[in-house]
Amino acid sequence: MMWNFENYTGIYDHNYYLTCDGIESWGNKCLKFGDAFAAICYAHGITWDKMRSEFKFVDDPFATIENHPYTIHDQKDFLLNNRSRVPNKILDIGGGRGEVPIFLGAMGYDVTSVDPQDSIDYWYKETSKKFFDLEKPPVTAINKPIEKAIEDISLKDFDTILLVETLEHIPEKFFDPVYEKIKDDFKGRFVVANWVHYHPIFFKRFQEEWEHPHCRHVDDDLYDRWAKDADLIYRYGSHLCLEYK
């Protein structure tokens, strides 16, 4: 299959989320430790090492194993007991099945989640019900590509921006103007995370080998440039945590 990167939002249809990365953790009512939960930890001022020392479920330095005994309730308790930072208003870019924004919304945070998929209502409702037995998703969902949604978003209202398994799925020419707005208008914590060992990503190679719909490069050159724009809080593999002041 050859993906149409000009119309990249069409890649992420309902069937995509039935089988894409993280469906095992979703079925087990848990956030993936290696990217989703790690990003949330950074938003709460918790380090990777602290998280890994608490959840000793496998001998895996990258926290990639999804079959383990922990649940979202264990993760929520850990955050409440160890956070040194409390987000107030969070912008989640690329919510997918909604695991990250719904988890944060259920913690009581004001969360806006942007995702262009055509099944956002289905997945956010399913995740809310499955994870927390909620009939209504505890988030404000914007069903547009971020390059269009950003026109109606006041970045000055947010103190935290999260991109979890998102950046590589948005063509560079579409996200670069969004990043410029973030750099100019946003004050707060900016977190990018994928599987920590899954770095760098070169979309052409992955497309040819796995038919995986990556739409841009994400590598150290990109992280080097962005790290010059803000205070570097943490960087490890695919994980990047910056503070804009």
XYZ file of C-alpha atoms in Angstrom:
245
model
C 0.000 0.000 0.000
C 1.202 3.488 -0.843
C -0.066 6.180 1.484
C -1.237 9.562 0.232
C 0.690 11.886 2.504
C -0.910 14.982 1.010
C -4.239 13.766 2.404
C -2.666 12.228 5.484
C -5.740 12.388 7.690
C -7.434 9.738 5.548
C -4.881 7.192 6.775
C -6.399 7.155 10.255
C -9.779 5.578 9.740
C -11.776 3.424 12.147
C -10.039 0.197 11.182
C -6.605 1.699 11.751
C -7.248 2.003 15.487
C -8.525 -1.558 15.754
C -5.035 -2.937 15.181
C -2.475 -0.132 15.565
C 0.071 0.132 18.338
C -1.339 0.155 21.852
C -4.469 -1.914 21.272
C -3.182 -4.558 23.708
C -2.744 -2.007 26.491
C -6.122 -0.505 25.631
C -7.685 -3.939 26.035
C -5.951 -4.315 29.416
C -7.208 -0.896 30.601
C -3.757 0.592 30.916
C -1.585 3.254 29.314
C 1.590 2.102 27.623
C 4.424 2.840 30.015
C 7.060 3.491 27.350
C 5.362 6.459 25.708
C 1.849 7.456 26.836
C 2.390 7.141 30.563
C 5.947 8.452 30.325
C 4.640 11.623 28.642
C 2.053 12.082 31.372
C 4.755 11.594 33.998
C 6.853 14.367 32.433
C 3.798 16.626 32.495
C 3.639 15.978 36.251
C 7.342 16.555 36.875
C 8.118 12.836 37.318
C 11.249 11.377 35.754
C 11.586 8.288 33.592
C 13.805 6.645 36.222
C 11.272 7.292 38.974
C 8.500 5.753 36.905
C 10.616 2.737 35.986
C 11.680 2.166 39.596
C 8.051 2.055 40.750
C 6.653 -0.272 38.071
C 9.101 -3.175 38.097
C 7.010 -5.495 35.994
C 9.668 -6.674 33.508
C 13.393 -6.480 32.984
C 12.902 -4.030 30.142
C 14.785 -0.712 30.118
C 12.494 0.635 27.384
C 9.174 -0.305 29.068
C 7.759 -1.836 25.903
C 5.986 -4.820 27.442
C 2.198 -4.430 27.425
C 1.246 -7.653 29.226
C 1.612 -6.899 32.954
C -0.557 -6.667 36.085
C -0.899 -2.874 36.313
C -3.969 -0.779 35.437
C -4.828 2.864 34.897
C -5.784 3.056 38.576
C -2.248 2.083 39.613
C -0.923 4.716 37.223
C -3.302 7.381 38.517
C -2.340 6.647 42.138
C 1.341 6.882 41.238
C 0.861 10.315 39.686
C -1.109 11.626 42.636
C 1.518 10.399 45.095
C 4.622 11.533 43.199
C 3.809 14.605 41.106
C 5.853 17.755 41.602
C 3.968 19.650 38.898
C 0.201 19.913 38.425
C -1.022 20.737 34.912
C -3.949 23.100 34.690
C -5.049 23.169 31.052
C -3.724 20.549 28.636
C -3.662 20.419 24.839
C -3.353 16.884 23.489
C -2.436 16.682 19.796
C -3.329 13.385 18.122
C -5.525 11.598 20.649
C -6.007 8.362 18.701
C -8.299 6.105 20.726
C -8.336 8.775 23.436
C -6.344 6.961 26.117
C -4.169 9.925 27.099
C -6.724 12.771 27.033
C -9.444 10.707 28.717
C -7.066 9.519 31.433
C -6.101 13.139 32.135
C -9.675 14.363 31.923
C -10.723 11.712 34.434
C -8.059 13.104 36.790
C -9.960 16.372 36.763
C -7.805 18.372 34.370
C -9.144 20.685 31.673
C -8.168 18.797 28.494
C -8.609 19.692 24.829
C -7.795 16.906 22.379
C -7.295 17.433 18.642
C -7.560 14.521 16.217
C -8.709 14.383 12.565
C -9.929 10.762 12.484
C -13.451 9.997 11.317
C -14.242 7.807 14.363
C -13.264 10.176 17.164
C -16.717 10.063 18.777
C -16.746 6.262 18.773
C -13.258 5.767 20.179
C -13.430 8.501 22.826
C -16.768 7.176 24.080
C -15.520 3.574 24.067
C -12.351 4.480 25.941
C -14.231 6.578 28.493
C -16.608 3.711 29.184
C -13.934 1.015 29.223
C -11.394 2.851 31.365
C -13.568 4.773 33.814
C -17.180 3.685 33.210
C -18.024 7.193 32.012
C -20.865 7.754 29.566
C -19.396 11.019 28.290
C -15.735 11.694 27.479
C -14.260 14.143 30.033
C -12.488 16.163 27.336
C -13.165 18.822 24.741
C -12.582 17.071 21.410
C -11.759 18.975 18.230
C -12.228 16.783 15.169
C -9.861 18.552 12.789
C -6.246 18.275 11.669
C -4.066 20.298 14.019
C -2.988 22.667 11.225
C -6.645 23.721 10.885
C -7.651 23.467 14.519
C -4.767 25.685 15.615
C -6.502 28.683 14.023
C -9.183 28.556 16.719
C -6.983 27.597 19.673
C -5.482 30.172 22.014
C -2.177 28.603 23.015
C -1.799 31.198 25.755
C -4.595 29.438 27.633
C -2.624 26.164 27.998
C 0.252 25.225 30.266
C 0.899 21.736 28.837
C 1.043 20.332 25.292
C 1.400 16.598 24.620
C 2.197 14.732 21.409
C 2.187 10.987 22.081
C 2.917 8.856 19.009
C 1.760 11.823 16.972
C 4.580 13.886 15.509
C 5.702 11.286 12.953
C 2.115 11.030 11.688
C 1.841 14.684 10.580
C 3.698 15.863 7.455
C 6.395 18.376 8.263
C 4.926 21.092 6.045
C 1.682 20.926 8.018
C 3.163 20.799 11.503
C 5.974 23.327 11.083
C 3.574 26.327 11.101
C 1.896 24.857 14.182
C 5.242 24.602 15.922
C 6.025 28.224 15.070
C 2.800 29.242 16.828
C 3.755 27.107 19.821
C 7.188 28.698 19.950
C 5.737 32.221 19.724
C 2.603 31.968 21.876
C 2.888 29.054 24.285
C 4.267 29.233 27.816
C 4.535 25.894 29.565
C 5.595 22.270 29.200
C 5.833 20.649 25.764
C 6.227 16.867 25.603
C 6.881 14.601 22.603
C 7.021 10.848 23.142
C 7.044 7.599 21.224
C 8.425 4.228 22.312
C 11.644 5.518 23.827
C 13.870 3.258 21.675
C 11.868 4.069 18.528
C 14.159 6.849 17.358
C 14.972 8.148 14.851
C 12.015 7.614 12.526
C 12.556 7.981 8.791
C 9.157 7.607 7.219
C 10.213 6.456 3.725
C 12.174 3.498 5.048
C 9.420 2.424 7.417
C 6.795 2.862 4.733
C 8.634 0.558 2.346
C 9.444 -2.091 4.922
C 6.291 -2.174 7.031
C 3.760 -0.100 5.060
C 3.557 1.988 8.201
C 1.952 5.412 7.744
C 4.712 7.670 9.030
C 4.600 11.038 7.343
C 7.831 12.771 8.393
C 11.290 12.341 9.844
C 11.674 12.623 13.612
C 15.343 12.590 14.532
C 18.060 14.203 16.634
C 18.452 17.096 14.215
C 14.844 18.061 14.833
C 15.174 17.679 18.602
C 18.423 19.672 18.566
C 16.649 22.577 16.845
C 13.669 22.540 19.148
C 15.824 22.239 22.262
C 17.352 25.609 21.369
C 13.944 27.278 21.588
C 13.198 26.433 25.217
C 14.614 25.060 28.449
C 15.426 21.373 28.134
C 13.775 19.413 30.949
C 14.433 15.897 29.688
C 15.628 14.095 26.579
C 16.084 10.383 26.051
C 15.595 8.510 22.777
C 12.248 9.561 21.336
C 11.314 11.468 24.500
C 11.642 15.228 24.534
C 10.383 17.503 27.303
C 10.791 21.267 26.963
C 9.673 24.264 29.000
C 8.746 27.459 27.119
C 8.935 30.647 29.159
